[in-house]
Coordinates of C-alpha atoms in Angstrom, one line a residue:
Chain A
M1 CA -0.1 -0.2 -0.1
I2 CA 2.8 2.6 0.7
S3 CA 6.3 2.0 -0.2
L4 CA 9.4 4.2 0.0
K5 CA 12.1 3.7 -1.8
K6 CA 15.2 6.2 -1.1
I7 CA 13.6 8.7 0.9
S8 CA 16.1 11.4 1.6
K9 CA 14.9 14.6 3.5
I10 CA 17.6 17.7 3.0
Y11 CA 16.5 21.2 4.7
G12 CA 18.8 24.0 3.7
S13 CA 21.2 24.2 1.1
G14 CA 25.2 24.5 0.6
D15 CA 27.3 24.4 4.1
A16 CA 24.2 24.5 6.0
A17 CA 22.4 21.7 4.5
S18 CA 21.5 19.2 7.1
T19 CA 19.9 15.6 6.2
V20 CA 17.2 14.5 8.3
L21 CA 16.2 11.5 6.5
H22 CA 19.2 9.4 4.7
E23 CA 17.9 7.1 1.7
I24 CA 15.2 5.2 3.5
D25 CA 13.3 2.4 2.4
L26 CA 10.1 1.2 3.4
E27 CA 6.7 -1.0 3.1
I28 CA 3.8 -0.8 4.9
R29 CA 1.0 -3.1 3.8
E30 CA -2.8 -2.4 4.0
G31 CA -4.2 -3.3 7.8
E32 CA -0.4 -2.8 9.2
F33 CA 0.3 -1.4 12.7
V34 CA 3.4 0.4 12.3
A35 CA 4.9 2.6 15.1
I36 CA 8.5 4.7 14.2
M37 CA 10.9 4.9 17.6
G38 CA 13.5 6.7 17.7
P39 CA 15.2 9.6 20.2
S40 CA 14.5 13.3 19.0
G41 CA 16.1 14.2 15.9
S42 CA 16.3 10.9 14.7
G43 CA 13.8 12.2 11.6
K44 CA 10.7 10.3 12.9
S45 CA 8.3 13.3 12.7
T46 CA 9.6 14.7 9.0
L47 CA 8.8 10.6 8.6
L48 CA 5.3 11.1 9.8
N49 CA 4.9 14.0 7.5
I50 CA 6.2 12.5 4.6
L51 CA 3.9 9.9 4.7
G52 CA 1.0 11.8 5.8
T53 CA 1.4 14.0 2.4
L54 CA 2.1 17.0 4.7
D55 CA 5.3 17.1 3.5
V56 CA 7.3 16.0 0.5
P57 CA 10.7 14.4 0.1
S58 CA 13.7 16.0 -1.1
R59 CA 14.7 13.1 -2.9
G60 CA 13.5 9.0 -3.5
Q61 CA 9.5 8.0 -4.5
Y62 CA 6.8 7.7 -2.6
A63 CA 4.1 5.7 -3.9
F64 CA 0.9 5.6 -2.0
L65 CA -1.9 3.2 -3.4
D66 CA 0.2 3.4 -7.0
T67 CA 0.3 7.3 -6.7
E68 CA 3.6 9.5 -6.8
I69 CA 2.7 11.8 -3.9
G70 CA 6.0 13.6 -4.8
S71 CA 4.3 14.7 -8.0
L72 CA 1.2 16.0 -6.7
S73 CA 0.6 19.5 -6.4
P74 CA 0.0 20.7 -2.7
D75 CA -3.9 21.1 -3.5
Q76 CA -3.9 17.2 -5.0
R77 CA -2.3 16.4 -2.0
A78 CA -4.8 18.3 0.4
L79 CA -7.7 16.1 -2.0
F80 CA -5.6 12.8 -1.1
R81 CA -5.3 13.3 2.7
R82 CA -9.1 14.7 2.8
S83 CA -10.5 11.2 1.4
L84 CA -7.5 8.7 2.7
L85 CA -6.1 10.1 5.8
G86 CA -6.8 10.8 9.3
F87 CA -4.6 12.7 11.7
I88 CA -3.9 12.7 15.6
F89 CA -1.7 14.8 17.0
Q90 CA 0.4 14.9 20.6
G91 CA -1.4 18.2 21.6
Y92 CA -4.9 17.2 20.0
N93 CA -5.1 19.5 18.1
L94 CA -8.9 20.5 18.2
L95 CA -10.2 24.0 17.4
K96 CA -10.7 26.1 20.5
K97 CA -14.1 27.3 21.3
T98 CA -15.4 25.1 19.5
T99 CA -17.7 22.2 20.5
S100 CA -16.5 18.5 20.2
I101 CA -19.5 17.7 17.3
E102 CA -18.2 20.8 15.0
N103 CA -14.9 19.6 15.4
V104 CA -15.4 16.2 14.3
E105 CA -17.7 17.3 11.4
M106 CA -14.9 20.1 9.9
P107 CA -13.4 17.4 8.0
L108 CA -16.7 16.2 6.6
I109 CA -17.5 20.1 5.3
Y110 CA -14.1 19.6 3.5
Q111 CA -15.8 16.5 1.6
G112 CA -18.9 18.5 0.7
I113 CA -21.4 16.4 2.8
D114 CA -24.4 17.9 3.4
S115 CA -25.3 19.6 7.2
K116 CA -27.9 16.6 8.2
T117 CA -25.7 13.5 7.0
R118 CA -22.6 15.7 8.6
R119 CA -24.3 15.7 12.0
E120 CA -25.4 12.6 12.2
M121 CA -21.8 11.0 11.0
A122 CA -20.1 13.0 13.8
I123 CA -22.3 11.5 16.7
E124 CA -21.5 8.5 15.6
A125 CA -17.9 8.7 15.5
L126 CA -18.4 10.4 18.8
K127 CA -20.2 7.3 20.1
E128 CA -17.3 4.9 18.8
V129 CA -15.0 7.0 21.3
G130 CA -17.3 6.8 23.9
L131 CA -18.2 10.4 24.0
E132 CA -22.1 10.9 23.3
D133 CA -22.6 12.7 26.4
R134 CA -20.0 15.4 25.5
L135 CA -21.4 16.2 22.1
S136 CA -21.8 20.2 22.8
Y137 CA -18.7 20.8 25.1
D138 CA -15.9 23.1 23.9
P139 CA -12.2 21.3 24.4
G140 CA -11.7 23.6 27.3
Q141 CA -14.1 21.6 29.2
L142 CA -13.1 18.2 28.4
S143 CA -9.9 16.2 29.8
G144 CA -7.0 15.2 27.8
G145 CA -8.0 11.9 27.2
Q146 CA -11.7 13.3 26.2
Q147 CA -9.8 15.9 23.9
Q148 CA -7.8 12.9 22.3
R149 CA -10.8 11.1 21.9
V150 CA -12.5 13.6 20.1
A151 CA -9.5 14.0 17.8
I152 CA -9.7 10.4 17.0
A153 CA -13.4 10.8 16.0
R154 CA -12.0 13.6 13.8
A155 CA -9.8 11.6 12.2
M156 CA -11.8 8.5 11.8
V157 CA -15.4 10.2 11.0
T158 CA -14.2 10.4 7.1
R159 CA -13.4 6.6 7.1
P160 CA -9.9 7.0 6.5
R161 CA -7.5 4.0 5.2
I162 CA -4.5 5.2 7.2
L163 CA -4.5 6.7 10.7
I164 CA -1.3 8.8 11.0
A165 CA -0.6 9.2 14.9
D166 CA 2.1 11.4 16.4
E167 CA 2.8 10.8 20.0
P168 CA -1.2 10.4 20.6
T169 CA -0.2 9.7 24.2
G170 CA 2.5 12.1 24.9
N171 CA 0.5 14.6 27.0
L172 CA -1.5 11.5 28.9
D173 CA -1.1 9.7 31.7
T174 CA -0.5 5.9 31.4
K175 CA -3.9 4.9 31.9
R176 CA -5.5 7.4 29.6
G177 CA -2.8 6.6 27.2
H178 CA -3.8 2.8 27.2
E179 CA -7.3 3.7 26.5
I180 CA -6.5 5.7 23.6
M181 CA -4.5 2.8 22.6
E182 CA -7.2 0.5 23.0
L183 CA -9.2 2.6 20.5
I184 CA -6.5 2.9 17.7
R185 CA -5.7 -1.0 18.3
N186 CA -9.8 -1.3 17.9
F187 CA -9.8 0.8 14.7
N188 CA -6.9 -1.0 13.4
Q189 CA -8.5 -4.4 13.9
Q190 CA -11.4 -2.7 11.5
G191 CA -8.7 -2.6 8.7
I192 CA -7.3 0.7 9.1
T193 CA -3.4 1.3 8.7
V194 CA -1.8 2.9 11.3
I195 CA 1.5 4.9 11.5
M196 CA 2.3 6.2 14.8
V197 CA 5.4 8.0 16.3
T198 CA 5.8 7.3 20.0
H199 CA 8.9 6.9 22.2
E200 CA 7.4 4.8 24.8
D201 CA 7.9 1.3 24.6
D202 CA 4.6 -0.1 26.1
I203 CA 2.6 2.3 23.5
A204 CA 4.9 1.0 21.0
A205 CA 4.1 -2.6 21.9
Y206 CA 0.2 -2.1 20.3
A207 CA 2.2 -2.0 16.8
S208 CA 2.6 -5.1 14.8
R209 CA 5.6 -3.7 13.9
T210 CA 8.2 -1.3 14.9
I211 CA 10.6 0.5 12.9
Y212 CA 13.6 2.4 15.0
L213 CA 15.1 5.4 13.8
R214 CA 18.3 7.1 14.1
D215 CA 19.8 9.7 12.6
G216 CA 17.7 9.8 9.6
V217 CA 18.4 5.9 8.7
I218 CA 16.5 2.9 9.7
E219 CA 18.5 1.2 12.5
K220 CA 16.2 -1.8 12.9
E221 CA 12.9 -3.1 12.7
V222 CA 10.9 -5.6 15.1
N223 CA 7.9 -7.6 14.2
H224 CA 5.7 -8.0 17.0
V225 CA 4.0 -11.5 17.0
S226 CA 0.3 -11.4 18.2
Chain B
M1 CA -18.7 25.8 0.3
F2 CA -19.7 29.2 0.3
R3 CA -22.6 28.1 2.6
N4 CA -20.5 26.8 5.0
A5 CA -17.8 29.2 4.9
F6 CA -20.6 32.0 5.6
L7 CA -21.7 30.4 8.6
Q8 CA -18.0 29.7 9.7
A9 CA -17.6 33.2 9.5
L10 CA -20.6 34.1 11.4
R11 CA -19.3 32.0 14.0
E12 CA -15.8 33.6 14.1
I13 CA -17.4 36.8 14.1
R14 CA -19.6 35.7 17.3
R15 CA -16.3 34.1 19.3
N16 CA -14.5 37.4 19.1
L17 CA -17.9 39.8 19.3
M18 CA -16.1 42.5 21.1
R19 CA -13.2 42.9 18.5
S20 CA -15.4 42.1 15.5
L21 CA -17.8 45.0 16.3
L22 CA -14.7 47.4 16.8
T23 CA -13.6 46.5 13.6
A24 CA -16.7 47.1 11.8
V25 CA -17.3 50.5 13.5
G26 CA -14.9 51.9 10.8
I27 CA -17.2 50.9 7.8
V28 CA -20.0 51.9 10.0
I29 CA -19.1 55.1 10.2
G30 CA -18.3 55.3 6.9
I31 CA -20.8 53.9 5.1
A32 CA -23.3 56.1 7.5
S33 CA -21.5 59.3 6.4
V34 CA -21.9 58.5 2.5
I35 CA -25.4 57.9 2.9
A36 CA -26.0 60.8 5.0
M37 CA -23.7 63.3 3.0
V38 CA -25.7 61.9 -0.4
N39 CA -29.2 61.8 0.9
I40 CA -29.0 65.4 2.9
G41 CA -27.1 66.9 0.1
K42 CA -30.0 65.6 -2.1
G43 CA -32.7 66.8 0.0
A44 CA -31.5 70.0 0.4
S45 CA -31.0 70.1 -3.3
K46 CA -34.8 69.4 -4.1
S47 CA -36.0 71.9 -1.1
I48 CA -33.7 74.6 -2.7
T49 CA -35.3 74.1 -6.1
Q50 CA -38.9 73.7 -4.7
S51 CA -38.4 77.0 -3.0
V52 CA -36.6 78.3 -6.2
E53 CA -39.7 77.2 -8.4
Q54 CA -42.2 78.8 -5.8
L55 CA -40.2 82.2 -5.9
G56 CA -41.3 82.5 -9.8
S57 CA -39.9 79.8 -12.5
N58 CA -41.6 82.4 -15.1
T59 CA -39.5 85.6 -13.7
L60 CA -36.9 87.3 -15.4
Y61 CA -34.3 89.6 -13.9
I62 CA -33.2 92.7 -15.8
T63 CA -29.9 94.1 -14.8
P64 CA -27.4 96.7 -16.4
G65 CA -23.6 95.5 -16.8
Q66 CA -21.9 93.0 -18.7
R67 CA -21.5 89.4 -17.3
R68 CA -17.8 89.6 -16.5
G69 CA -15.7 87.4 -14.4
P70 CA -15.3 87.6 -10.7
G71 CA -13.6 90.4 -9.2
T72 CA -14.9 93.1 -11.5
R73 CA -17.6 94.8 -9.3
G74 CA -17.9 98.2 -8.9
V75 CA -17.7 99.7 -12.6
I76 CA -20.2 101.9 -13.4
E77 CA -22.8 100.7 -15.7
K78 CA -25.1 102.6 -18.2
P79 CA -28.5 102.2 -16.1
F80 CA -32.1 101.9 -17.6
K81 CA -34.4 104.7 -17.6
E82 CA -37.8 105.0 -17.8
K83 CA -38.3 104.9 -21.0
D84 CA -36.6 101.7 -21.6
L85 CA -39.2 100.0 -19.4
E86 CA -42.0 101.5 -21.2
T87 CA -40.8 100.2 -24.5
I88 CA -40.4 96.7 -23.4
R89 CA -43.5 97.1 -21.3
S90 CA -45.4 98.2 -24.7
S91 CA -43.7 96.1 -27.1
V92 CA -42.6 92.7 -25.6
Y93 CA -45.7 90.2 -25.6
A94 CA -44.3 87.4 -24.5
L95 CA -44.3 89.3 -20.8
N96 CA -47.3 89.4 -18.5
V97 CA -45.9 92.1 -16.4
I98 CA -42.6 94.5 -15.5
S99 CA -41.9 96.5 -13.2
P100 CA -38.6 98.6 -11.8
V101 CA -37.2 97.5 -8.4
E102 CA -35.1 99.9 -6.8
S103 CA -34.4 99.4 -2.9
A104 CA -32.4 100.6 0.1
Y105 CA -32.0 100.1 3.7
M106 CA -33.4 102.5 6.0
T107 CA -34.9 103.2 9.2
V108 CA -38.8 103.3 9.3
I109 CA -39.7 105.5 12.6
Y110 CA -43.6 105.1 14.1
K111 CA -44.8 107.1 17.3
E112 CA -41.5 106.5 19.6
Q113 CA -40.4 103.2 17.6
N114 CA -37.8 102.7 15.1
Y115 CA -37.2 99.8 12.9
R116 CA -34.6 99.3 10.3
T117 CA -35.7 97.4 7.0
S118 CA -35.2 97.3 3.1
I119 CA -37.4 99.9 1.2
R120 CA -38.3 99.1 -2.0
G121 CA -39.5 101.2 -4.7
V122 CA -41.9 99.6 -7.4
E123 CA -44.8 99.4 -9.0
N124 CA -48.0 97.4 -8.8
E125 CA -47.2 95.1 -11.4
Y126 CA -44.1 93.7 -9.1
L127 CA -46.8 92.5 -6.6
Q128 CA -48.1 90.4 -9.5
A129 CA -44.7 89.2 -10.6
Q130 CA -44.2 88.2 -7.1
N131 CA -47.4 86.7 -6.9
W132 CA -48.2 88.3 -3.9
N133 CA -51.4 89.6 -2.3
L134 CA -52.3 92.2 -0.2
A135 CA -53.4 91.4 3.4
E136 CA -55.3 94.7 3.9
G137 CA -55.7 97.7 2.3
R138 CA -55.0 98.6 -1.5
A139 CA -52.1 98.8 -4.3
F140 CA -51.0 101.8 -5.6
E141 CA -53.2 103.9 -7.5
K142 CA -52.1 105.4 -11.3
N143 CA -51.8 108.9 -10.1
E144 CA -49.9 108.0 -7.0
L145 CA -47.3 106.2 -9.1
R146 CA -47.1 108.8 -11.7
T147 CA -46.6 111.5 -9.3
G148 CA -44.7 109.7 -6.5
Q149 CA -46.9 110.5 -4.1
N150 CA -45.7 109.7 -0.2
V151 CA -47.6 106.6 0.2
C152 CA -46.3 102.6 0.9
I153 CA -47.4 99.2 1.7
L154 CA -46.0 97.3 4.4
G155 CA -44.9 94.0 5.2
Q156 CA -45.7 91.7 7.7
S157 CA -42.2 92.0 9.3
V158 CA -42.5 95.6 9.6
I159 CA -45.8 95.2 11.3
S160 CA -44.5 92.8 13.9
N161 CA -41.1 94.7 14.4
L162 CA -43.2 98.2 15.4
S163 CA -46.0 96.1 16.9
L164 CA -48.8 97.4 14.9
D165 CA -51.9 96.7 14.3
P166 CA -52.2 95.7 10.5
K167 CA -55.9 96.8 10.6
S168 CA -55.7 100.3 11.9
I169 CA -52.4 101.6 10.8
I170 CA -54.1 101.7 7.4
G171 CA -54.2 105.6 6.8
N172 CA -51.6 106.6 9.5
K173 CA -48.4 107.9 8.6
I174 CA -45.3 106.3 8.9
R175 CA -42.0 108.3 8.8
L176 CA -39.0 107.1 6.5
K177 CA -35.6 108.9 6.7
N178 CA -36.4 112.3 5.4
F179 CA -40.3 112.3 4.6
S180 CA -42.9 110.5 5.6
C181 CA -45.8 108.5 4.0
E182 CA -49.1 107.2 4.5
V183 CA -49.7 103.4 4.7
I184 CA -52.4 102.0 2.2
G185 CA -51.6 98.5 2.5
V186 CA -50.2 95.3 4.2
L187 CA -48.8 92.8 2.3
E188 CA -50.0 89.1 3.1
V189 CA -46.8 86.8 4.8
K190 CA -44.8 85.4 2.2
G191 CA -42.2 83.8 4.6
A192 CA -38.1 83.3 4.1
N193 CA -37.0 83.0 0.4
T194 CA -34.6 80.3 -0.6
F195 CA -31.6 81.9 1.1
G196 CA -33.3 82.2 4.4
A197 CA -33.8 85.9 3.9
D198 CA -37.6 87.6 5.3
Q199 CA -39.3 88.6 2.5
D200 CA -41.6 89.9 5.0
D201 CA -39.1 92.7 6.1
V202 CA -39.8 95.6 3.7
V203 CA -41.8 98.4 2.6
L204 CA -42.8 99.6 -0.9
V205 CA -43.5 102.8 -2.2
P206 CA -44.2 104.3 -5.8
F207 CA -40.9 103.6 -7.9
S208 CA -40.9 107.2 -8.6
L209 CA -41.3 108.4 -5.0
F210 CA -38.2 106.4 -4.4
Q211 CA -36.5 107.7 -7.4
R212 CA -37.0 111.3 -6.5
R213 CA -36.7 110.9 -2.4
I214 CA -33.9 108.4 -2.1
G215 CA -32.4 107.3 -5.4
G216 CA -32.0 111.1 -6.5
S217 CA -31.9 109.9 -9.8
D218 CA -33.9 108.7 -13.0
N219 CA -32.1 105.6 -13.2
I220 CA -33.2 101.9 -13.2
H221 CA -31.2 99.2 -12.1
L222 CA -33.1 96.4 -12.2
M223 CA -36.4 95.4 -13.7
M224 CA -38.3 92.1 -12.7
A225 CA -40.3 91.0 -15.7
A226 CA -43.1 87.8 -15.4
V227 CA -43.5 85.6 -18.8
K228 CA -46.7 84.6 -19.8
E229 CA -47.5 81.6 -19.1
N230 CA -47.0 78.8 -21.4
V231 CA -44.3 81.3 -23.1
P232 CA -40.8 79.8 -23.0
L233 CA -38.3 81.9 -20.7
E234 CA -36.1 81.9 -23.8
L235 CA -38.6 83.2 -25.7
A236 CA -38.9 86.5 -23.6
K237 CA -35.6 86.9 -23.0
T238 CA -34.5 86.9 -26.6
Q239 CA -37.1 89.5 -27.0
I240 CA -36.1 91.4 -24.5
E241 CA -32.8 91.4 -25.5
R242 CA -33.7 92.9 -28.9
V243 CA -35.4 95.6 -28.0
L244 CA -32.5 96.4 -25.5
R245 CA -29.6 96.2 -27.7
E246 CA -31.5 98.6 -30.1
R247 CA -32.1 101.2 -27.7
R248 CA -28.6 100.8 -26.4
N249 CA -27.5 101.4 -29.5
I250 CA -25.1 97.9 -29.3
E251 CA -23.3 97.2 -32.5
K252 CA -24.2 93.5 -34.0
E253 CA -20.6 92.1 -32.6
D254 CA -20.7 94.0 -29.2
E255 CA -21.9 92.1 -26.6
D256 CA -24.5 93.0 -24.6
N257 CA -24.1 96.0 -21.6
F258 CA -27.4 94.3 -19.6
Q259 CA -28.4 91.0 -18.4
V260 CA -31.8 88.9 -18.7
R261 CA -31.5 86.4 -16.0
S262 CA -34.3 83.9 -15.2
M263 CA -34.7 81.9 -11.9
T264 CA -34.1 78.8 -13.7
A265 CA -30.4 79.8 -14.9
L266 CA -30.0 80.2 -11.0
L267 CA -31.9 76.6 -10.4
D268 CA -28.9 75.1 -12.9
T269 CA -26.3 77.1 -10.7
I270 CA -27.6 76.0 -7.5
S271 CA -28.1 72.4 -8.4
Q272 CA -24.6 72.6 -9.7
V273 CA -23.1 74.0 -6.5
T274 CA -24.8 71.5 -4.5
T275 CA -24.2 68.4 -6.6
V276 CA -20.1 69.3 -6.3
L277 CA -21.2 69.9 -2.5
T278 CA -22.2 66.6 -2.2
V279 CA -19.8 64.7 -4.4
M280 CA -16.9 66.7 -2.4
L281 CA -18.7 65.5 1.3
G282 CA -19.6 62.2 -0.4
A283 CA -15.6 61.5 -1.4
V284 CA -14.5 62.6 1.8
A285 CA -16.9 60.1 3.6
A286 CA -15.3 57.4 1.3
I287 CA -11.8 58.1 2.5
S288 CA -13.2 56.9 5.9
L289 CA -14.1 53.8 4.4
I290 CA -10.9 53.1 3.2
V291 CA -9.7 53.7 6.8
G292 CA -12.4 51.2 7.7
G293 CA -10.6 48.8 5.2
I294 CA -7.5 48.9 6.6
G295 CA -8.5 48.5 10.2
I296 CA -10.4 45.2 8.7
M297 CA -7.3 44.4 7.0
N298 CA -5.6 44.8 10.5
I299 CA -7.8 42.7 12.4
M300 CA -7.9 40.0 9.4
L301 CA -4.2 39.9 9.9
V302 CA -4.2 39.8 13.5
S303 CA -7.1 36.7 13.2
V304 CA -4.7 34.9 10.5
T305 CA -1.8 34.8 13.0
E306 CA -3.6 33.6 16.1
R307 CA -5.4 30.9 14.3
T308 CA -2.3 29.5 12.6
R309 CA -2.9 26.4 14.1
E310 CA -6.3 26.0 13.4
I311 CA -4.7 26.7 9.5
G312 CA -2.7 24.0 10.0
I313 CA -5.2 21.6 11.2
R314 CA -7.7 22.5 8.5
M315 CA -5.2 21.8 6.0
A316 CA -4.2 18.2 7.6
V317 CA -7.8 16.9 7.4
G318 CA -7.5 18.1 3.6
A319 CA -8.8 21.9 3.4
M320 CA -7.2 22.9 -0.1
A321 CA -5.2 26.5 -0.3
K322 CA -8.8 28.1 -1.8
D323 CA -10.8 26.5 0.7
I324 CA -8.7 28.4 3.6
L325 CA -8.8 31.7 0.9
V326 CA -12.6 31.3 0.9
Q327 CA -13.0 30.9 4.4
F328 CA -11.1 34.1 5.4
L329 CA -12.3 36.0 2.3
I330 CA -15.8 35.6 2.9
E331 CA -15.2 36.6 7.1
S332 CA -13.6 39.8 6.1
I333 CA -16.9 40.3 3.5
V334 CA -19.5 39.4 6.1
L335 CA -17.5 41.7 8.7
S336 CA -17.6 44.7 6.2
G337 CA -21.1 43.4 4.8
L338 CA -22.6 43.6 8.3
G339 CA -20.6 47.0 9.1
G340 CA -22.6 48.1 5.7
I341 CA -26.0 47.1 6.7
V342 CA -25.5 48.8 10.1
G343 CA -23.9 52.0 8.4
I344 CA -26.8 52.3 6.0
A345 CA -29.6 52.3 9.1
A346 CA -27.3 54.7 11.0
G347 CA -27.4 56.6 7.6
M348 CA -30.9 56.6 7.3
L349 CA -31.2 57.6 10.7
I350 CA -29.2 60.6 10.2
T351 CA -30.5 61.9 7.1
F352 CA -33.9 61.6 8.5
G353 CA -32.6 63.2 11.9
V354 CA -31.0 66.0 9.7
A355 CA -34.4 66.5 7.3
T356 CA -35.9 66.7 10.1
W357 CA -33.8 69.2 12.1
L358 CA -33.4 71.5 9.0
D359 CA -36.7 71.0 7.6
I360 CA -35.3 70.0 4.2
A361 CA -36.9 67.2 2.0
L362 CA -36.3 63.5 3.1
V363 CA -34.8 61.8 0.1
I364 CA -33.3 58.3 0.5
D365 CA -31.7 57.3 -2.8
P366 CA -31.7 53.7 -3.1
F367 CA -29.3 53.9 -5.8
I368 CA -26.8 55.1 -3.4
T369 CA -27.9 52.5 -0.6
M370 CA -27.3 49.7 -3.2
I371 CA -23.6 51.1 -3.8
A372 CA -22.9 51.4 -0.4
L373 CA -23.8 48.1 0.1
I374 CA -21.5 46.7 -2.3
F375 CA -19.1 49.2 -1.5
S376 CA -18.7 47.8 1.6
M377 CA -18.4 44.1 0.3
V378 CA -15.9 44.9 -2.2
I379 CA -14.0 46.8 0.8
G380 CA -13.8 43.4 2.5
I381 CA -12.7 41.8 -0.5
V382 CA -10.0 44.3 -1.2
F383 CA -8.5 44.4 2.4
G384 CA -9.8 40.8 2.9
I385 CA -7.7 39.6 0.0
I386 CA -3.8 40.1 1.5
P387 CA -5.1 38.4 5.1
A388 CA -6.5 35.6 3.3
R389 CA -3.7 34.9 0.6
K390 CA -1.2 34.8 3.5
A391 CA -3.5 32.5 5.6
A392 CA -3.9 30.1 2.5
N393 CA 0.0 30.4 1.5
M394 CA 0.8 28.6 4.5
N395 CA 2.7 25.7 5.3
P396 CA 0.5 23.2 6.9
I397 CA 3.9 21.5 8.7
D398 CA 4.5 25.0 10.1
A399 CA 1.1 26.0 10.5
L400 CA 0.3 23.1 12.9
R401 CA 3.8 23.5 15.0
Y402 CA 3.0 27.2 15.2
E403 CA 2.7 28.1 19.2

């Protein structure tokens, strides 16, 4: 489903150029749960951004469902994300002073879905994460765990093929973190491919495969048998 | 997309209500002043036109002297004589009536009281030309006019300022500077003219009396003529000019050394002046609109920076650059458009207030109202495009990372 060939990312130019990713080769199959680990500065966020089509590689080929992402315009990549990708972030990234339901509805607006269907889909997605009694709450009225659930509902409401998670439990305590991971595993078991960056081993343990990154290259890969 | 963007914009405006209101105030003031200026200008113009028409749109004013540029006053012009008047009166058939008019400012004394007013030497035709009737008494008699007897007709303001009784004053004598005259009539109230001057503040005396006692010569400096109904003003004007050119021996190639003017000419001048004033005031008000627009741009730029992360999130979930552009553009259009609507309402209120206060015609021009509304939205586009482009051109990764 995803195929990276000799992916490099270089920031700056000339003497100031710094290579963040160096000729990464990576294959991800549909339905996989991949964790990317590594110390800070290892390039794991950059790799995730490239996988999420938010960024493009400086060199190499990134084929996603046989589409060469590097050749797409920013707007084409936006359309790609719109229909195929869901994102969750460490800092939740919900819209402030906007209710849970409106936050979850937001991606559907860009899909051009009418407001009634939108509402129904948003409520359904919030139910799935167990927030049916927090529909009209602002992020400010929700706990960190609840905010991350809203974020998951927002990511999943469009039924994406891939969920991109950037340290989804980084701001949460262990108990809440595991609750969130249970949700994510649930979606993975429904067939959604999950790519997650984390630096916690017990969180990475949810994944079927862990990729260790160091100084822009893949140090090792570990497959978990579950 | 537009409907959602519109709802989103309304939500965003509500979220920062105080800031949005203050931002829109610039547009409100701009639009309100344009609407008020233009409508009041038009109302004033309409009122002036109406009162000039009341003054007599069929009246011609004949004066000696050429039409000259400004700054050439004081040149002694060859005045008209009695014979000119008689010739016009007997030969210009387009005219209904014609009267000489001469006036001076003098003190009127009755018993212990005195009052300064305008003494005007006229003939009975003056009253006809002015469409002015007598409230009491009678007009001048033929022999009074011919021999210039000491008789006079008082205007209502003179009556009230000397605290006279209009009925019992008839037959009494009042004193003017160096002679006294018998009051034979009292004029009806005519009120203020277009320029606010009190037309009732006048004492009419026979023209020949005026010439003898006040003017001291047989010169005529103004003749007032009323053109017959259904006769074009221009025709009467041409006829008078022909007669006068002949009487004053003006060679064919020479210009007139007299003028025949009508109120319609004055009307044109007035409407020109009011149009220029309206346009100028409107333009000044339009400048405040631009200031209001800059205010909107300023706040939108702040808003874009504040919402950088939101922009990043929207881009991550699949918003294209144009979606972001439209969102912010519509927000600024809605902001300025709402300002425009409030401004129109405020402008109409001001127009209504001023029209009532100054007692001028209430005119609400639908055209300028439409223009104002459209213009306010155009301001939203023009001043919203830079912030909206800034938002749309953001890099999603940087925007998501923004603290």
